[in-house]
Short mmCIF file of C-alpha atoms in Angstrom, two decimals:
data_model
loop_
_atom_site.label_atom_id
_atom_site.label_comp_id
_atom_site.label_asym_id
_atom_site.label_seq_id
_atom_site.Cartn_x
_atom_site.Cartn_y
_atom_site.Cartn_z
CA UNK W 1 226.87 -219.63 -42.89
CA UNK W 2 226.50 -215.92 -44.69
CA UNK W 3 223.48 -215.05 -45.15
CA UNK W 4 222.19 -213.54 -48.17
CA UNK W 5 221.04 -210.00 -48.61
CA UNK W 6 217.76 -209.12 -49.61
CA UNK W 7 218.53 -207.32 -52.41
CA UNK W 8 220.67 -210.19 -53.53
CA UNK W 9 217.73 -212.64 -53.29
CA UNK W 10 215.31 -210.60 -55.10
CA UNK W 11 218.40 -210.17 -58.23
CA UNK W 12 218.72 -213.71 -58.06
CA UNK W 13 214.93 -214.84 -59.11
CA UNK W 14 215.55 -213.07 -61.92
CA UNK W 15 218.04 -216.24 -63.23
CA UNK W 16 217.25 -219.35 -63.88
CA UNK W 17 220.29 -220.97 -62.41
CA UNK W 18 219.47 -224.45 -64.49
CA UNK W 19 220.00 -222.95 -67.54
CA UNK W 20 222.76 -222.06 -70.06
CA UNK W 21 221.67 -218.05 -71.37
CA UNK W 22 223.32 -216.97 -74.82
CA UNK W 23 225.82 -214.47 -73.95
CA UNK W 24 223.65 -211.31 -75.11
CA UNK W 25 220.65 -213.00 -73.05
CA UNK W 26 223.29 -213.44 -70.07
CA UNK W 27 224.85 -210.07 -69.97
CA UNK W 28 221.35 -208.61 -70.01
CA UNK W 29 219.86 -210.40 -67.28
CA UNK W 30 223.75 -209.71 -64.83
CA UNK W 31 222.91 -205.94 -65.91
CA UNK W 32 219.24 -206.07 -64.34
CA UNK W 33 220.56 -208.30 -61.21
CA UNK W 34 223.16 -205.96 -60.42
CA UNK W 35 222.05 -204.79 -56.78
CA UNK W 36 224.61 -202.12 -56.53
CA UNK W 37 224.24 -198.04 -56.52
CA UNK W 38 227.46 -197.30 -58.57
CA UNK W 39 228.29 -198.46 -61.73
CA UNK W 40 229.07 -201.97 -61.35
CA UNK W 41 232.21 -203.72 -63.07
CA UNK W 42 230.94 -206.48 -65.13
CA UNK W 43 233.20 -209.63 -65.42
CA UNK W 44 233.35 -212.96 -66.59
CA UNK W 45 235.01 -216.55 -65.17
CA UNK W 46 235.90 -219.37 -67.47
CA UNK W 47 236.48 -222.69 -65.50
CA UNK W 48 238.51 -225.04 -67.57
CA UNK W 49 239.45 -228.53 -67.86
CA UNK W 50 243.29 -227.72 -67.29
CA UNK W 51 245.90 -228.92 -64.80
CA UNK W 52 247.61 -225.98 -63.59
CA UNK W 53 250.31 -228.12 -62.05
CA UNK W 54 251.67 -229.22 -65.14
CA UNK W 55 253.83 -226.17 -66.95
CA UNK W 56 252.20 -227.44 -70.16
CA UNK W 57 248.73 -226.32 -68.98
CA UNK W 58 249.62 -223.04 -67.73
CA UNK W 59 247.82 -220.43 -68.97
CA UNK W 60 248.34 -216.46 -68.94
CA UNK W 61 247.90 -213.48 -71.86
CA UNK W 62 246.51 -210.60 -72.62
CA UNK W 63 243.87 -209.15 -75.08
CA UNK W 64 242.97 -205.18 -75.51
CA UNK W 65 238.77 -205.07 -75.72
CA UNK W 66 237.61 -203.67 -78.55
CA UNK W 67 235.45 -201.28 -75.94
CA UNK W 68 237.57 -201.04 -73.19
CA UNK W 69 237.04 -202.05 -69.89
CA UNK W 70 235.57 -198.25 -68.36
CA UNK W 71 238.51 -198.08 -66.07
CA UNK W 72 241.62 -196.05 -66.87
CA UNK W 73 244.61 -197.58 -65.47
CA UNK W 74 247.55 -195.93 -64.45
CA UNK W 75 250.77 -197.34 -65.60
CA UNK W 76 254.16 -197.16 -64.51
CA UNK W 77 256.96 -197.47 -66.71
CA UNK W 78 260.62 -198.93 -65.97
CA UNK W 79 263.19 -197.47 -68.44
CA UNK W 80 265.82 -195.56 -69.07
CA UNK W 81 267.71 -193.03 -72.27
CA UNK W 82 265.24 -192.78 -75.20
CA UNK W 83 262.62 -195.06 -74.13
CA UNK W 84 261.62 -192.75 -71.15
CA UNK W 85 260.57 -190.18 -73.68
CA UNK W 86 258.85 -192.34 -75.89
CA UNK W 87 257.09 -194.12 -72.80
CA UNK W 88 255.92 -190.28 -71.44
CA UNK W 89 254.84 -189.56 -75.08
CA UNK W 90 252.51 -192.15 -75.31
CA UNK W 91 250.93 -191.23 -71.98
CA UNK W 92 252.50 -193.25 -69.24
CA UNK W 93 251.72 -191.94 -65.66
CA UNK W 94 255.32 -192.57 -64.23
CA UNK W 95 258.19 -193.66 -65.59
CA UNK W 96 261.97 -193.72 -64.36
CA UNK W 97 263.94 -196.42 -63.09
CA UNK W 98 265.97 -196.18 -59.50
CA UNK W 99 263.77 -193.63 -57.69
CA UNK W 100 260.76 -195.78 -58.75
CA UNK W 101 261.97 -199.29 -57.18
CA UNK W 102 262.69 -197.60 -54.09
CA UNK W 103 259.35 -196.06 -53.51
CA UNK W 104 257.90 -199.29 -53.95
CA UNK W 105 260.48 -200.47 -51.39
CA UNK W 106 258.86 -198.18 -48.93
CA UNK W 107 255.50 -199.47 -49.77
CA UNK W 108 254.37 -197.09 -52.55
CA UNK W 109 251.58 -198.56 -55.30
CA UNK W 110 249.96 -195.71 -56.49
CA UNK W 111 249.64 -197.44 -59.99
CA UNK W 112 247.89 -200.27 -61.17
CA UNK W 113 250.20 -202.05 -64.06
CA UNK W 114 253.94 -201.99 -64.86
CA UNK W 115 255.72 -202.02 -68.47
CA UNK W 116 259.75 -202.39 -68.17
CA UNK W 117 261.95 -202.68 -70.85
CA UNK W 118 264.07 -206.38 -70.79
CA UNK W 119 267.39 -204.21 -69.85
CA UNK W 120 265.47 -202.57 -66.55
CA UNK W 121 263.97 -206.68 -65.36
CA UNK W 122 267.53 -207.27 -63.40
CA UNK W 123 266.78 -204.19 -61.37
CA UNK W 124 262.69 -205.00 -61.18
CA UNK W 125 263.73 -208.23 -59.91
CA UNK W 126 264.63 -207.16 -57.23
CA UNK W 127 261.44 -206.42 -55.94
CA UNK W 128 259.71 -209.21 -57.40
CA UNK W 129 258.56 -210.53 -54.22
CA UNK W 130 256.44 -207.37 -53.61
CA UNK W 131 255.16 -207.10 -57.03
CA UNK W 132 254.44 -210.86 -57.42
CA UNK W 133 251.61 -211.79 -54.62
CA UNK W 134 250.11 -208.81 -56.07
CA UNK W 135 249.82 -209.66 -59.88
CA UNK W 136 252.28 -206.65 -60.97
CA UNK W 137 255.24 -207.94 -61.92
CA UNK W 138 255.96 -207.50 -65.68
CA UNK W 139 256.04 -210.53 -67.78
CA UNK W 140 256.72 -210.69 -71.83
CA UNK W 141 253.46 -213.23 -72.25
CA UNK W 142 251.39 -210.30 -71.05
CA UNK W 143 253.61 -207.54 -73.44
CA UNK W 144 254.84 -205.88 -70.73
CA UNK W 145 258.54 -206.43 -70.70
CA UNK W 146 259.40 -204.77 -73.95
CA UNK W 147 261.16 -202.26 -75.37
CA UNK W 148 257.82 -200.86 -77.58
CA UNK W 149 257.17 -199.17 -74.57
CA UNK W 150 255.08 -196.65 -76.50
CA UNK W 151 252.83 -199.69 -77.76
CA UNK W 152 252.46 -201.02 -74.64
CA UNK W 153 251.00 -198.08 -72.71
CA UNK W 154 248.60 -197.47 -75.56
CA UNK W 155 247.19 -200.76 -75.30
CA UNK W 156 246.89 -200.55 -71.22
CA UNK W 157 245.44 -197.47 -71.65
CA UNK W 158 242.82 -198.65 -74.81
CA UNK W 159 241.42 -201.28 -72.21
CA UNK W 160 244.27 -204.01 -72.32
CA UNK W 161 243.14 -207.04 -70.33
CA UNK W 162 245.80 -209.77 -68.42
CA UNK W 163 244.22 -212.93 -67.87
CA UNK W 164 245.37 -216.06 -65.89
CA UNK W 165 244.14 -219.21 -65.18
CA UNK W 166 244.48 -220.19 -60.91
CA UNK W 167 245.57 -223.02 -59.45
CA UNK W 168 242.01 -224.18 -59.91
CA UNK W 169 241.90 -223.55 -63.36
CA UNK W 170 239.50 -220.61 -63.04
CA UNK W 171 240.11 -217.11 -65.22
CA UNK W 172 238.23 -213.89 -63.93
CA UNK W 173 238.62 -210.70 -66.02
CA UNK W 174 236.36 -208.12 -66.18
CA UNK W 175 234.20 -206.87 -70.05
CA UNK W 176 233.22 -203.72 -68.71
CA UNK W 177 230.51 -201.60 -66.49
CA UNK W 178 226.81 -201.86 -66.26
CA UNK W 179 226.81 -198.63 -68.01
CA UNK W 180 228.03 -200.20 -71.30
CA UNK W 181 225.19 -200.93 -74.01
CA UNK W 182 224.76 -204.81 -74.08
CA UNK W 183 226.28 -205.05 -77.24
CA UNK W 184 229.86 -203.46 -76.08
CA UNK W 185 229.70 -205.96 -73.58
CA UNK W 186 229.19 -208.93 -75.74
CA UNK W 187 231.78 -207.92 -78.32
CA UNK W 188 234.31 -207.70 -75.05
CA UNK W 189 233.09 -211.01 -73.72
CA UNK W 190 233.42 -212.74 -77.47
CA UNK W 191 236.79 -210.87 -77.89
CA UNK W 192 238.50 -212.40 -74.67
CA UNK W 193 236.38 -216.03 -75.56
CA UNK W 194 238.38 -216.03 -78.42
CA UNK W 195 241.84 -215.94 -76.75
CA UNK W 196 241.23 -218.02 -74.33
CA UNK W 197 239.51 -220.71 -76.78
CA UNK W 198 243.03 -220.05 -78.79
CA UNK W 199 245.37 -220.64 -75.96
CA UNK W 200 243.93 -223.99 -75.05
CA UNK W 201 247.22 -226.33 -74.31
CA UNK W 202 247.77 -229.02 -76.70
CA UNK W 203 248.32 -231.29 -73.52
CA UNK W 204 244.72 -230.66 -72.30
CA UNK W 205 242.00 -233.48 -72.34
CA UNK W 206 238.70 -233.65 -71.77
CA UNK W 207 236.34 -230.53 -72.16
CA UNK W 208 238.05 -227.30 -72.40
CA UNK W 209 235.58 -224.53 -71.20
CA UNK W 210 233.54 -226.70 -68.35
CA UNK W 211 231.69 -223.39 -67.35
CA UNK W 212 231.57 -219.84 -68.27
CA UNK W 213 229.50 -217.41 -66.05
CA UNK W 214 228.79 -213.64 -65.94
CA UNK W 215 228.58 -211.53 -63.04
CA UNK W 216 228.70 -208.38 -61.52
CA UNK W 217 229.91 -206.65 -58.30
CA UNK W 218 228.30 -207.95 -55.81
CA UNK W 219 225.65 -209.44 -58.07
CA UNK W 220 224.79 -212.84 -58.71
CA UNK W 221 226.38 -215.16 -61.46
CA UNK W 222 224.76 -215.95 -65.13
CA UNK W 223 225.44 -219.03 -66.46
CA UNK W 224 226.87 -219.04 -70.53
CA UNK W 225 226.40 -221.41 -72.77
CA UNK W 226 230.45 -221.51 -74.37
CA UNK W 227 228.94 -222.22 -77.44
CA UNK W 228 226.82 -219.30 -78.15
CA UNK W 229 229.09 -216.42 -77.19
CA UNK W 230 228.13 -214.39 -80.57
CA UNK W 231 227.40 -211.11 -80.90
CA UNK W 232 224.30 -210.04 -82.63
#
């Protein structure tokens, strides 16, 4: 069994693990528990009442935060004629189409999301099975197989957020840093609430959101109520 870090311990009195904290009272009390000496990504899980088996209850988006996330992600864009201007224009940090899949090929990743327009997916297939285990391949529920390339980077870059539910029916994502002011937080936290309350399958019994918990790195877990993520 792991044992737990002092420093850890300590953070953790600070919760009262039998309760459900508002959001603004929960993002508060992960920002003092952080234990960390950088500046901590804060993030928040959503276990639902969803059978991931079933296609019907699959679930997978994407939302842009109204405050970002504090991370700049570098994108790489799959396209070809016009589009590659109009993807460089709008800030992309690579974009091309051959020379790109074979760098990957030879184990290059020097990006952290890919956009590719739907006539450049028969050649990105081809390395789906690299890009897959590791979340990258481009999908049109998450906008990024499309040929508004220009929109697309803009979001990434404004703090665009993919979400997906696991086989366990679990979402992580992360709202932000421990630098943000509590109130960017909660406005990120009741932005991606919202999307996920939204794309609740129609085949899905029972309670919805079973648990909803904020955290940071390394830090220990807040428990939400799901019905009190407001902001003030």
């Amino acid at each position: 069994m792991a044992k737990t870090g002092k420093k850890l311990q300590e953070a953790a009195k600070l919760i009262d693990r039998t309760k459900l904290y508002d959001a603004n009272e929960a993002i508060e009390l992960a920002k003092k528990a952080s234990t960390v000496n950088f500046d901590a990504t804060v993030e928040v899980a959503f276990r639902l009442g969803i059978d991931t088996r079933k296609n019907d209850q699959q679930i997978r988006g994407a939302v842009v935060l109204p405050n970002g996330t504090g991370k700049t992600q570098s994108v790489l864009v799959f396209a070809k004629g016009d589009k590659v201007k109009e993807a460089e224009a709008a800030g992309a940090d690579f974009v091309g189409d051959a020379e790109y899949i074979q760098k990957i090929q030879q184990g290059w990743f020097d990006f952290d999301v890919i956009v590719a327009t739907p006539d450049m997916m028969g050649e990105v297939g081809k390395i789906g099975r690299v890009l897959g285990p590791k979340g990258l391949m481009p999908n049109p529920k998450t906008g990024t197989v499309t040929f508004d390339v220009a929109k697309a980077v803009q979001e990434i870059k404004a703090g665009k957020v993919e979400y997906r539910a696991d086989k366990t029916g679990i979402i992580h994502a992360p709202i932000g840093k421990v630098s943000f002011d509590d109130s960017k937080l909660a406005e990120n936290l009741a932005a991606i609430h919202d999307v996920v309350l939204k794309a609740k399958p129609s085949a899905a019994k029972g309670t919805y959101i079973k648990s909803l918990n904020v955290t940071t790195t390394m830090g220990p877990a807040v428990k939400v109520d799901p019905l009190k993520v407001v902001v003030k």
